[in-house]
Amino acid sequence: MSPSPAPRPADLPAQATSRALHRQRYITQVALGYAVLALAWIFLSDQLLSAAVGVEAMVRLSTAKGVFFVFVSALAFYMALRGVPERAPASSGVVHDPIARGLPQDWPTWLPYLLGSALVLGMLLIRWLIDDGAQGRAMLVLYTLPISLAALLGGMGPGLLATALAAVLSGVFVLEPVGMLAIDHPHDRFQWAMLLASGVIISWVSDALLRSRERSRLRLQALDASHAALLASEARAQQLFDDAPVAMGLVAWDGRILSLNHQFTALFGYGSNDLRHIDDWWRLPHPDEAYRNELRRLWEMQQQGRPPPFIAEAAAEHRVLAANGRELTVQISRHPMDQGLLTTFVDITAAREAEKQLRLSTAALAQAQAQALEQMQALNATLETRVTERTRELAALNQSLESFVYSVSHDLKAPLRGVEGYSRFLLEDYGSQLGDEGRLFIGNIRAGVARMGELIDDLLAYSRMERRQLAREPVDLADLVAQVVAERAKEMAAGPVELQLDIAPLKVQADRDGLEMVLRNLLENAIKFTAHAPAPRITLTARRSDIGVELSVTDNGIGFDMKYHDRIFEIFQRLQRVEDYPGTGVGLALVKKAMDRMGGRVWAQSAPGQGASFHLELPLARSPS
């Protein structure tokens, strides 16, 4: 909405003067009109009476004429005073025209009829009072005044009523023969016809005049309402202009600064009293020279009387000086209007400062990233060197480990075979000469050699599991479990051990040899630790789990305390004596190593004297694509 300021204080005295002159002119016109009519009435009526009647009749007629004139003039003054222009508010600019005011709106509709009838009866009384001086003349012209007043007051209806009443009363009480509506004299009939014709014409013209006055009144009311709405709209526009969230200024085409809103004063510190013309603004030491040159060009064109043909411009960014000396970065845009040029100022100082800080931060971040990249490249080069060196070290270590395994499998086992052979020869050839104690010593030596051989075999197996390349292939659990159970069938039958199988037809993704070794070790552990149970029982189950397949080996053997859960999967860790339950302490460590290599996991659940349950979890075999 274009801001259209309300009338400025400088314009109000001129408007007040115009209204006062209009009011004075109307009062003067009414007074002069009344004076002319009164003088004409007195002069003409007195001249007429002096020529037509005697002294006694003239006295009576003057009294009646005075009463009639007072009544008519009072009514005329009332109507004239109602037309005096009202004092409109100083800011409205509305001047009410008396011509369009008409009759009071609260008058009853029957009042003009009553006034018209009373005026006709009064004029009939005057005609009766001057009957002696009338010398028999009808004098119907006297009824023209009451008919005219009745028509002017009420329009067609009262005028016609007054005309009809005057015609009937004059025809009955004035014209010959008196008391009848039959008019004998041709001259009287002509006057009587003229009375009717003039009454009808006056009534029609007066009614048209009243209708015209009513239309004028309605038009003035509409104009007043439109003007009030326009003033309200201008007030709302001015309020929007003053309360706009951005700084705004309205400059007339001659360079005068018409208005500055509140945000302009808050932003720059200048008000309307500080800046009255555009040169007050451009002469300020703004740091943006281009902006100052632009303002100076505008001012020079205005000084030459050539307002520039502005069109709406896109926002341009300039640096402007505020009253407190602070430099502000603002976006300035101009919009031509009827009153002048509307200029808006959007403060973007904080945004530009933030952009500057962001650019600095971005540059610092880019520099830091470049430094980090250089460091990463140097670190990668170092890591590649270290990985290469570590790979060589691991290769050398593996070579050493293979040499160690070879030494264990050959160099260490060779002496053990010699000790075992010589102890056996000694027992066979000289057993009778050694006695019981000697044979016991030889037996312990042979048992130690055998245990040492088992330990070396387990270490070799653990080492091979650490280094061997595992295959990842689908393995049928039911088939593998049946194979492992068959290998220990005689041993379990000698127990006897009750075996329960609940193996779902599932396949897992694993190394078959590694999984076979895991199941063999778990089954051997279950057979070994249920040897002293009253009714040994071993259960093997396999079922789907949330992430794959879970295979369980459960027994009712001696069990163990769960605080040793992690310890039993470490190499050479045992919970029972060798004399009670033989073994090297490598089996469960080998199980855990194999499960880790195959991408699965193993865990146990147990309690002392309540058996143990070992669980294996492996991924489900992938379907062939």
Coordinates of C-alpha atoms in Angstrom, one line a residue:
M1 CA 0.0 0.0 0.0
S2 CA 1.4 3.4 -0.9
P3 CA 1.7 5.7 2.1
S4 CA -0.4 8.8 1.6
P5 CA 0.2 11.1 4.5
A6 CA -2.8 12.9 6.1
P7 CA -3.1 16.7 5.7
R8 CA 0.0 18.3 7.1
P9 CA -0.3 20.9 9.8
A10 CA 0.8 23.6 7.4
D11 CA -2.3 22.9 5.2
L12 CA -4.9 23.1 8.1
P13 CA -5.0 26.9 8.4
A14 CA -5.9 27.2 4.7
Q15 CA -8.7 24.7 5.0
A16 CA -10.1 26.4 8.1
T17 CA -10.0 29.8 6.3
S18 CA -11.9 28.3 3.3
R19 CA -14.6 26.9 5.5
A20 CA -15.0 30.2 7.4
L21 CA -15.3 32.1 4.1
H22 CA -17.9 29.7 2.8
R23 CA -20.0 30.0 6.0
Q24 CA -19.8 33.8 6.0
R25 CA -20.8 33.9 2.3
Y26 CA -23.8 31.7 3.0
I27 CA -25.0 33.8 6.0
T28 CA -24.6 37.0 4.0
Q29 CA -26.6 35.6 1.1
V30 CA -29.5 34.5 3.5
A31 CA -29.6 37.9 5.2
L32 CA -29.6 39.9 1.9
G33 CA -32.3 37.6 0.4
Y34 CA -34.5 38.0 3.5
A35 CA -34.0 41.8 3.4
V36 CA -35.0 42.0 -0.3
L37 CA -38.0 39.8 0.1
A38 CA -39.2 41.6 3.2
L39 CA -38.8 45.0 1.6
A40 CA -40.6 43.9 -1.5
W41 CA -43.4 42.4 0.5
I42 CA -43.9 45.5 2.6
F43 CA -43.6 47.9 -0.3
L44 CA -45.8 46.1 -2.7
S45 CA -48.5 45.0 -0.3
D46 CA -48.7 48.5 1.3
Q47 CA -48.9 50.2 -2.2
L48 CA -51.6 47.6 -3.2
L49 CA -53.6 48.2 0.0
S50 CA -53.4 52.0 -0.3
A51 CA -54.7 51.9 -3.8
A52 CA -57.4 49.3 -3.2
V53 CA -58.9 49.8 0.3
G54 CA -59.9 52.4 2.7
V55 CA -58.1 53.4 5.9
E56 CA -60.1 51.2 8.2
A57 CA -59.8 48.2 6.0
M58 CA -56.1 48.9 5.5
V59 CA -55.5 48.8 9.2
R60 CA -57.2 45.4 9.6
L61 CA -55.4 44.1 6.5
S62 CA -52.0 45.3 7.7
T63 CA -52.6 43.5 11.0
A64 CA -53.5 40.3 9.2
K65 CA -50.6 40.8 6.8
G66 CA -48.1 41.3 9.6
V67 CA -49.3 38.1 11.4
F68 CA -49.0 36.1 8.1
F69 CA -45.6 37.6 7.4
V70 CA -44.3 36.7 10.9
F71 CA -45.4 33.2 10.5
V72 CA -44.0 32.8 7.0
S73 CA -40.7 34.6 7.9
A74 CA -40.2 32.4 11.0
L75 CA -40.6 29.3 8.9
A76 CA -38.2 30.7 6.2
F77 CA -35.6 31.6 8.9
Y78 CA -35.8 28.2 10.4
M79 CA -35.1 26.6 7.0
A80 CA -32.3 29.1 6.3
L81 CA -30.6 28.6 9.6
R82 CA -30.7 24.8 9.1
G83 CA -28.7 25.3 6.0
V84 CA -25.7 27.0 7.7
P85 CA -22.6 24.8 7.0
E86 CA -21.5 22.7 10.0
R87 CA -18.0 23.0 11.4
A88 CA -16.3 19.9 10.2
P89 CA -13.3 18.5 12.0
A90 CA -10.0 20.2 11.1
S91 CA -8.6 17.0 9.6
S92 CA -11.7 15.9 7.6
G93 CA -11.7 18.6 5.0
V94 CA -15.6 18.1 4.6
V95 CA -17.7 21.2 3.8
H96 CA -21.5 20.7 3.9
D97 CA -23.5 22.5 1.2
P98 CA -26.7 24.1 2.5
I99 CA -28.5 23.6 -0.9
A100 CA -28.5 19.9 -0.4
R101 CA -29.8 19.8 3.2
G102 CA -33.5 19.8 2.5
L103 CA -36.2 19.4 5.2
P104 CA -35.5 17.9 8.6
Q105 CA -35.6 14.1 8.4
D106 CA -37.6 13.8 11.6
W107 CA -40.6 15.9 10.4
P108 CA -43.9 13.9 10.2
T109 CA -45.2 13.5 6.6
W110 CA -48.5 15.2 7.4
L111 CA -47.0 18.5 8.6
P112 CA -46.5 20.0 5.1
Y113 CA -50.2 19.2 4.3
L114 CA -51.3 20.9 7.5
L115 CA -49.0 24.0 6.9
G116 CA -50.3 24.3 3.3
S117 CA -53.9 24.2 4.4
A118 CA -53.3 26.7 7.2
L119 CA -51.6 29.1 4.8
V120 CA -54.5 28.9 2.4
L121 CA -57.0 29.5 5.2
G122 CA -55.0 32.4 6.4
M123 CA -54.9 33.9 2.9
L124 CA -58.7 33.4 2.7
L125 CA -59.0 35.3 6.0
I126 CA -57.0 38.2 4.6
R127 CA -59.1 38.3 1.5
W128 CA -62.2 38.5 3.7
L129 CA -60.8 41.3 5.8
I130 CA -60.1 43.4 2.7
D131 CA -63.5 42.6 1.2
D132 CA -64.6 46.2 1.5
G133 CA -61.6 47.5 -0.3
A134 CA -61.4 44.7 -2.9
Q135 CA -64.3 46.3 -4.8
G136 CA -65.6 42.9 -5.8
R137 CA -62.3 41.6 -7.4
A138 CA -61.4 38.0 -6.7
M139 CA -57.6 38.7 -6.1
L140 CA -56.8 34.9 -6.6
V141 CA -53.2 35.9 -7.0
L142 CA -53.0 36.0 -3.2
Y143 CA -53.2 32.2 -3.0
T144 CA -50.0 31.8 -5.1
L145 CA -47.8 32.4 -2.0
P146 CA -49.4 29.7 0.3
I147 CA -49.4 27.2 -2.7
S148 CA -45.7 27.9 -3.4
L149 CA -44.7 27.6 0.3
A150 CA -46.7 24.3 0.7
A151 CA -45.1 22.9 -2.5
L152 CA -41.6 24.0 -1.4
L153 CA -42.0 22.4 2.0
G154 CA -43.7 19.1 1.0
G155 CA -43.5 18.7 -2.7
M156 CA -46.3 17.5 -5.0
G157 CA -48.8 16.3 -2.5
P158 CA -49.0 19.4 -0.2
G159 CA -48.8 21.7 -3.2
L160 CA -51.8 20.0 -5.0
L161 CA -53.7 20.0 -1.7
A162 CA -53.2 23.7 -1.2
T163 CA -54.1 24.3 -4.9
A164 CA -57.3 22.3 -4.6
L165 CA -58.2 23.9 -1.2
A166 CA -57.6 27.5 -2.6
A167 CA -59.7 26.7 -5.7
V168 CA -62.6 25.3 -3.7
L169 CA -62.6 28.0 -1.0
S170 CA -62.2 30.9 -3.6
G171 CA -64.9 29.4 -5.7
V172 CA -67.3 29.0 -2.8
F173 CA -66.6 32.1 -0.6
V174 CA -65.0 34.7 -3.0
L175 CA -66.3 34.4 -6.6
E176 CA -69.8 35.1 -7.6
P177 CA -72.3 33.6 -6.9
V178 CA -71.0 33.3 -3.3
G179 CA -71.8 29.9 -1.6
M180 CA -71.7 28.0 -4.9
L181 CA -69.0 26.5 -7.1
A182 CA -70.5 28.1 -10.2
I183 CA -68.4 31.0 -11.5
D184 CA -70.5 33.5 -13.5
H185 CA -67.9 36.1 -14.7
P186 CA -65.5 35.1 -17.5
H187 CA -62.7 37.1 -16.0
D188 CA -63.1 35.2 -12.7
R189 CA -63.2 31.8 -14.5
F190 CA -59.9 32.7 -16.2
Q191 CA -58.3 33.7 -12.9
W192 CA -59.6 30.5 -11.3
A193 CA -58.2 28.3 -14.2
M194 CA -54.9 30.1 -13.9
L195 CA -54.8 29.4 -10.2
L196 CA -55.3 25.7 -10.8
A197 CA -52.7 25.7 -13.6
S198 CA -50.1 27.7 -11.6
G199 CA -50.7 25.5 -8.5
V200 CA -50.1 22.3 -10.5
I201 CA -47.0 23.8 -12.2
I202 CA -45.6 25.1 -9.0
S203 CA -46.3 21.8 -7.2
W204 CA -44.5 19.8 -10.0
V205 CA -41.5 22.2 -10.2
S206 CA -41.2 22.2 -6.4
D207 CA -41.4 18.4 -6.2
A208 CA -38.7 18.1 -8.8
L209 CA -36.6 20.7 -6.9
L210 CA -37.0 18.7 -3.6
R211 CA -36.1 15.4 -5.3
S212 CA -33.0 17.1 -6.8
R213 CA -32.1 18.4 -3.4
E214 CA -32.6 14.9 -1.9
R215 CA -30.3 13.4 -4.5
S216 CA -27.8 16.1 -3.9
R217 CA -28.0 15.3 -0.2
L218 CA -27.5 11.6 -0.7
R219 CA -24.6 12.3 -3.1
L220 CA -23.0 14.5 -0.4
Q221 CA -23.5 11.8 2.2
A222 CA -21.8 9.3 -0.1
L223 CA -19.0 11.8 -0.8
D224 CA -18.6 12.4 3.0
A225 CA -18.5 8.6 3.6
S226 CA -16.0 8.1 0.7
H227 CA -13.9 11.0 2.1
A228 CA -14.0 9.5 5.6
A229 CA -13.0 6.1 4.2
L230 CA -10.2 7.7 2.2
L231 CA -8.9 9.5 5.3
A232 CA -9.1 6.2 7.3
S233 CA -7.2 4.4 4.5
E234 CA -4.6 7.2 4.5
A235 CA -4.3 6.9 8.3
R236 CA -3.8 3.2 8.1
A237 CA -1.3 3.6 5.3
Q238 CA 0.6 6.2 7.4
Q239 CA 0.5 3.9 10.4
L240 CA 1.9 1.0 8.3
F241 CA 4.5 3.4 7.0
D242 CA 5.5 4.5 10.5
D243 CA 5.5 1.0 11.9
A244 CA 7.2 -0.7 9.0
P245 CA 9.9 -3.2 10.1
V246 CA 12.5 -1.6 7.7
A247 CA 13.7 2.0 7.5
M248 CA 11.7 4.0 5.0
G249 CA 11.7 7.6 3.7
L250 CA 9.4 9.5 1.4
V251 CA 10.9 12.3 -0.7
A252 CA 8.9 14.7 -2.8
W253 CA 9.9 15.2 -6.4
D254 CA 11.1 18.7 -5.6
G255 CA 13.6 17.2 -3.1
R256 CA 11.6 17.8 0.2
I257 CA 11.7 14.9 2.6
L258 CA 8.0 14.4 3.4
S259 CA 8.2 11.6 6.0
L260 CA 10.7 9.3 7.8
N261 CA 9.4 6.3 9.7
H262 CA 10.3 5.2 13.2
Q263 CA 12.7 2.5 12.0
F264 CA 14.7 5.1 10.0
T265 CA 15.2 7.2 13.1
A266 CA 16.1 4.1 15.1
L267 CA 18.6 2.9 12.5
F268 CA 20.3 6.1 11.5
G269 CA 19.5 8.4 14.4
Y270 CA 18.0 11.1 12.3
G271 CA 14.4 12.4 12.5
S272 CA 12.2 14.6 10.4
N273 CA 13.5 17.7 12.2
D274 CA 17.1 16.8 11.3
L275 CA 16.5 16.0 7.6
R276 CA 14.2 18.3 5.7
H277 CA 15.6 18.1 2.2
I278 CA 17.5 15.5 0.2
D279 CA 20.7 17.7 0.3
D280 CA 20.7 17.4 4.1
W281 CA 21.2 13.7 3.6
W282 CA 23.6 13.5 0.7
R283 CA 25.9 16.1 2.2
L284 CA 26.6 13.8 5.1
P285 CA 30.1 12.1 4.9
H286 CA 28.9 8.7 3.8
P287 CA 31.8 6.3 3.2
D288 CA 30.3 5.1 0.0
E289 CA 31.4 7.6 -2.7
A290 CA 29.2 6.0 -5.4
Y291 CA 26.1 6.5 -3.2
R292 CA 27.0 10.1 -2.5
N293 CA 27.5 10.8 -6.2
E294 CA 24.1 9.2 -7.0
L295 CA 22.4 11.4 -4.4
R296 CA 24.1 14.5 -5.6
R297 CA 23.0 13.8 -9.2
L298 CA 19.4 13.4 -8.0
W299 CA 19.7 16.7 -6.1
E300 CA 21.1 18.6 -9.1
M301 CA 18.3 17.4 -11.4
Q302 CA 15.7 18.5 -8.8
Q303 CA 17.4 21.9 -8.5
Q304 CA 17.0 22.2 -12.3
G305 CA 13.3 21.5 -12.1
R306 CA 13.7 18.1 -13.8
P307 CA 12.4 15.3 -11.5
P308 CA 14.1 12.1 -12.8
P309 CA 11.7 9.6 -14.4
F310 CA 12.4 6.9 -11.8
I311 CA 11.2 3.3 -12.1
A312 CA 11.4 0.7 -9.4
E313 CA 15.0 -0.4 -8.8
A314 CA 16.5 -3.5 -7.5
A315 CA 18.1 -3.3 -4.1
A316 CA 21.7 -1.9 -4.2
E317 CA 24.2 -2.3 -1.4
H318 CA 25.8 0.8 0.1
R319 CA 27.7 1.9 3.1
V320 CA 25.9 4.7 5.0
L321 CA 27.0 6.8 7.9
A322 CA 24.6 7.0 11.0
A323 CA 24.3 10.0 13.4
N324 CA 26.5 8.3 16.0
G325 CA 29.4 7.9 13.4
R326 CA 28.9 4.2 12.9
E327 CA 29.1 2.8 9.3
L328 CA 26.2 0.7 8.3
T329 CA 25.9 -1.6 5.3
V330 CA 22.3 -1.3 4.0
Q331 CA 20.4 -2.5 0.9
I332 CA 18.7 0.5 -0.7
S333 CA 15.8 0.3 -3.1
R334 CA 13.6 3.0 -4.6
H335 CA 10.0 2.9 -5.7
P336 CA 8.3 5.9 -7.5
M337 CA 4.9 7.0 -6.2
D338 CA 2.4 9.8 -6.8
Q339 CA 3.8 11.8 -3.8
G340 CA 7.4 11.3 -4.7
L341 CA 10.1 8.6 -4.3
L342 CA 9.8 6.0 -1.6
T343 CA 13.2 4.7 -0.4
T344 CA 13.7 1.6 1.8
F345 CA 16.8 0.8 3.8
V346 CA 17.5 -2.8 5.0
D347 CA 20.3 -3.1 7.5
I348 CA 22.6 -6.0 6.5
T349 CA 25.6 -5.0 8.6
A350 CA 25.4 -8.0 10.9
A351 CA 25.0 -10.3 7.9
R352 CA 28.0 -8.9 6.1
E353 CA 30.1 -9.2 9.3
A354 CA 28.9 -12.8 9.7
E355 CA 29.9 -13.4 6.0
K356 CA 33.3 -11.9 6.7
Q357 CA 33.8 -14.1 9.7
L358 CA 32.6 -17.1 7.7
R359 CA 35.1 -16.3 5.0
L360 CA 37.9 -16.1 7.5
S361 CA 36.8 -19.3 9.2
T362 CA 36.5 -21.0 5.8
A363 CA 40.0 -19.9 4.9
A364 CA 41.3 -21.1 8.3
L365 CA 39.5 -24.4 7.9
A366 CA 40.9 -24.8 4.4
Q367 CA 44.4 -24.2 5.7
A368 CA 43.8 -26.6 8.6
Q369 CA 42.5 -29.2 6.1
A370 CA 45.5 -28.7 3.9
Q371 CA 47.8 -29.2 6.8
A372 CA 45.8 -32.2 8.0
L373 CA 46.0 -33.6 4.5
E374 CA 49.7 -33.2 4.4
Q375 CA 50.0 -34.8 7.8
M376 CA 47.7 -37.7 6.7
Q377 CA 49.8 -38.2 3.5
A378 CA 53.0 -38.3 5.6
L379 CA 51.3 -40.6 8.1
N380 CA 50.1 -42.9 5.3
A381 CA 53.6 -43.0 3.8
T382 CA 54.9 -43.9 7.3
L383 CA 52.1 -46.5 7.8
E384 CA 52.8 -48.0 4.4
T385 CA 56.4 -48.3 5.4
R386 CA 55.5 -49.8 8.7
V387 CA 53.0 -52.2 7.2
T388 CA 55.6 -53.4 4.7
E389 CA 58.1 -53.8 7.5
R390 CA 55.5 -55.6 9.7
T391 CA 54.6 -57.8 6.8
R392 CA 58.2 -58.8 6.4
E393 CA 58.4 -59.4 10.1
L394 CA 55.2 -61.5 10.1
A395 CA 56.5 -63.5 7.2
A396 CA 59.8 -64.1 9.0
L397 CA 57.9 -65.0 12.2
N398 CA 55.7 -67.4 10.3
Q399 CA 58.8 -69.0 8.8
S400 CA 60.3 -69.2 12.3
L401 CA 57.0 -70.7 13.6
E402 CA 57.0 -73.3 10.8
S403 CA 60.6 -74.1 11.6
F404 CA 59.6 -74.4 15.3
V405 CA 56.7 -76.7 14.4
Y406 CA 59.0 -78.8 12.3
S407 CA 61.4 -79.0 15.2
V408 CA 58.7 -79.9 17.6
S409 CA 57.3 -82.6 15.3
H410 CA 60.7 -84.1 14.5
D411 CA 63.5 -83.0 16.8
L412 CA 61.5 -83.1 20.0
K413 CA 59.6 -86.2 19.3
A414 CA 62.7 -88.2 18.2
P415 CA 64.2 -88.2 21.8
L416 CA 60.8 -89.1 23.2
R417 CA 60.6 -92.1 20.9
G418 CA 64.1 -93.1 22.1
V419 CA 63.1 -92.8 25.7
E420 CA 59.9 -94.7 25.1
G421 CA 61.8 -97.5 23.2
Y422 CA 64.6 -97.9 25.7
S423 CA 62.2 -97.8 28.7
R424 CA 60.1 -100.6 27.0
F425 CA 63.3 -102.7 26.3
L426 CA 64.4 -102.1 29.8
L427 CA 61.1 -103.3 31.2
E428 CA 61.0 -106.3 28.9
D429 CA 64.6 -107.5 29.4
Y430 CA 65.3 -106.5 32.9
G431 CA 61.9 -106.1 34.5
S432 CA 62.4 -109.2 36.7
Q433 CA 65.6 -107.8 38.1
L434 CA 64.2 -104.3 38.9
G435 CA 61.7 -105.3 41.4
D436 CA 58.3 -103.6 42.0
E437 CA 59.7 -100.2 42.7
G438 CA 61.9 -100.2 39.6
R439 CA 59.0 -101.4 37.4
L440 CA 56.9 -98.5 38.9
F441 CA 59.5 -96.0 38.0
I442 CA 59.7 -97.4 34.4
G443 CA 55.9 -97.1 34.2
N444 CA 55.9 -93.5 35.3
I445 CA 58.6 -92.7 32.7
R446 CA 56.6 -94.3 29.9
A447 CA 53.4 -92.5 31.1
G448 CA 55.3 -89.2 31.1
V449 CA 56.6 -89.8 27.6
A450 CA 53.1 -90.6 26.4
R451 CA 51.7 -87.5 28.0
M452 CA 54.5 -85.4 26.5
G453 CA 53.7 -86.9 23.1
E454 CA 50.0 -85.9 23.4
L455 CA 51.0 -82.4 24.5
I456 CA 53.2 -82.1 21.4
D457 CA 50.5 -83.3 19.1
D458 CA 48.0 -80.9 20.6
L459 CA 50.4 -78.0 20.2
L460 CA 50.9 -79.0 16.6
A461 CA 47.2 -79.1 16.1
Y462 CA 46.8 -75.6 17.7
S463 CA 49.5 -74.3 15.5
R464 CA 48.1 -75.7 12.4
M465 CA 44.7 -74.2 13.3
E466 CA 46.3 -70.8 13.7
R467 CA 48.1 -71.0 10.3
R468 CA 46.0 -73.2 8.0
Q469 CA 43.8 -71.7 5.3
L470 CA 40.2 -72.4 6.2
A471 CA 37.5 -73.2 3.6
R472 CA 34.1 -71.4 3.6
E473 CA 31.6 -73.9 2.3
P474 CA 28.1 -75.2 3.2
V475 CA 28.3 -78.0 5.7
D476 CA 25.4 -80.3 6.4
L477 CA 25.1 -80.5 10.2
A478 CA 23.2 -83.7 10.4
D479 CA 25.7 -85.5 8.3
L480 CA 28.7 -84.1 10.2
V481 CA 27.2 -84.9 13.6
A482 CA 26.4 -88.5 12.5
Q483 CA 30.0 -89.0 11.4
V484 CA 31.5 -87.6 14.7
V485 CA 29.1 -89.7 16.8
A486 CA 29.9 -92.9 14.8
E487 CA 33.6 -92.4 15.7
R488 CA 32.8 -92.6 19.4
A489 CA 30.0 -95.1 19.2
K490 CA 31.9 -98.0 20.9
E491 CA 33.3 -95.7 23.6
M492 CA 29.8 -94.3 24.4
A493 CA 28.3 -97.9 24.4
A494 CA 30.9 -99.0 26.9
G495 CA 29.9 -96.3 29.3
P496 CA 27.1 -96.8 28.7
V497 CA 26.2 -93.2 27.7
E498 CA 22.7 -92.2 26.6
L499 CA 22.9 -90.1 23.5
Q500 CA 20.0 -87.8 22.4
L501 CA 20.1 -86.1 18.9
D502 CA 17.8 -83.2 17.9
I503 CA 19.5 -81.9 14.7
A504 CA 17.4 -79.8 12.3
P505 CA 18.1 -80.2 8.6
L506 CA 20.3 -77.1 8.4
K507 CA 23.5 -76.1 6.6
V508 CA 26.1 -73.7 8.0
Q509 CA 28.9 -71.7 6.3
A510 CA 32.1 -73.2 7.8
D511 CA 35.3 -75.2 7.3
R512 CA 34.2 -78.9 7.5
D513 CA 37.5 -80.2 9.0
G514 CA 37.6 -77.4 11.5
L515 CA 34.0 -77.9 12.6
E516 CA 34.6 -81.7 12.7
M517 CA 37.5 -81.1 15.1
V518 CA 35.4 -78.7 17.3
L519 CA 32.5 -81.3 17.6
R520 CA 35.0 -84.1 18.3
N521 CA 36.7 -82.2 21.1
L522 CA 33.3 -81.2 22.7
L523 CA 31.9 -84.8 22.4
E524 CA 35.1 -86.2 23.9
N525 CA 34.9 -83.7 26.8
A526 CA 31.3 -84.6 27.4
I527 CA 32.2 -88.4 27.5
K528 CA 35.1 -87.8 29.8
F529 CA 33.3 -85.6 32.4
T530 CA 30.2 -87.8 32.5
A531 CA 32.3 -91.0 33.2
H532 CA 31.4 -90.9 37.0
A533 CA 27.7 -89.9 36.5
P534 CA 25.1 -92.5 37.6
A535 CA 23.4 -92.3 34.2
P536 CA 25.6 -90.5 31.7
R537 CA 23.6 -88.5 29.1
I538 CA 24.7 -86.4 26.2
T539 CA 22.4 -84.2 24.1
L540 CA 23.2 -82.7 20.7
T541 CA 20.8 -80.1 19.3
A542 CA 20.8 -77.8 16.3
R543 CA 18.3 -75.0 15.5
R544 CA 17.9 -71.7 13.8
S545 CA 18.9 -68.6 15.8
D546 CA 18.4 -64.8 15.2
I547 CA 21.7 -64.5 13.3
G548 CA 22.4 -68.0 12.1
V549 CA 22.5 -71.6 13.5
E550 CA 23.1 -72.6 17.1
L551 CA 24.6 -76.0 17.8
S552 CA 24.6 -77.2 21.5
V553 CA 26.4 -80.1 23.2
T554 CA 24.9 -80.7 26.7
D555 CA 25.9 -83.3 29.4
N556 CA 25.0 -84.2 32.9
G557 CA 28.6 -84.4 34.1
I558 CA 30.5 -82.7 36.9
G559 CA 30.0 -79.1 35.5
F560 CA 32.1 -76.1 36.6
D561 CA 31.7 -72.7 38.3
M562 CA 30.9 -69.9 35.8
K563 CA 33.5 -67.6 37.3
Y564 CA 36.0 -69.8 35.4
H565 CA 34.1 -69.4 32.1
D566 CA 36.8 -67.4 30.2
R567 CA 39.6 -69.4 31.8
I568 CA 38.6 -72.8 30.4
F569 CA 39.0 -71.5 26.8
E570 CA 42.7 -70.5 27.4
I571 CA 45.5 -72.9 26.4
F572 CA 46.9 -75.2 29.2
Q573 CA 44.2 -74.1 31.6
R574 CA 42.6 -77.0 33.6
L575 CA 40.0 -77.1 36.4
Q576 CA 40.6 -80.8 37.5
R577 CA 43.6 -82.9 38.3
V578 CA 45.2 -85.0 35.6
E579 CA 45.0 -88.1 37.8
D580 CA 41.2 -87.7 37.9
Y581 CA 40.4 -86.5 34.4
P582 CA 43.3 -86.8 31.9
G583 CA 44.0 -84.2 29.3
T584 CA 46.4 -81.5 28.1
G585 CA 44.2 -78.4 28.6
V586 CA 44.4 -77.5 24.9
G587 CA 41.1 -78.9 23.6
L588 CA 38.8 -76.1 24.5
A589 CA 41.4 -73.5 23.5
L590 CA 41.5 -75.2 20.1
V591 CA 37.7 -75.1 19.9
K592 CA 37.7 -71.3 20.5
K593 CA 40.5 -70.7 18.0
A594 CA 38.6 -72.7 15.4
M595 CA 35.3 -70.9 16.0
D596 CA 37.0 -67.5 15.8
R597 CA 38.7 -68.4 12.5
M598 CA 35.4 -69.6 11.0
G599 CA 33.5 -66.4 12.0
G600 CA 31.5 -67.9 14.8
R601 CA 31.5 -67.9 18.5
V602 CA 31.5 -70.4 21.5
W603 CA 30.2 -70.0 25.0
A604 CA 29.2 -72.3 27.9
Q605 CA 26.6 -72.5 30.6
S606 CA 27.2 -74.7 33.7
A607 CA 27.0 -75.1 37.5
P608 CA 29.0 -77.4 39.7
G609 CA 27.5 -80.9 39.8
Q610 CA 24.7 -79.9 37.2
G611 CA 26.5 -80.7 34.0
A612 CA 27.6 -78.3 31.3
S613 CA 26.2 -77.0 27.9
F614 CA 28.5 -75.7 25.2
H615 CA 27.0 -73.6 22.5
L616 CA 28.3 -72.9 19.0
E617 CA 26.9 -70.2 16.7
L618 CA 27.7 -70.2 13.0
P619 CA 26.4 -68.3 10.0
L620 CA 23.7 -70.0 7.9
A621 CA 24.9 -71.3 4.6
R622 CA 24.2 -68.9 1.7
S623 CA 21.7 -70.1 -0.9
P624 CA 23.4 -70.7 -4.3
S625 CA 22.6 -67.8 -6.6

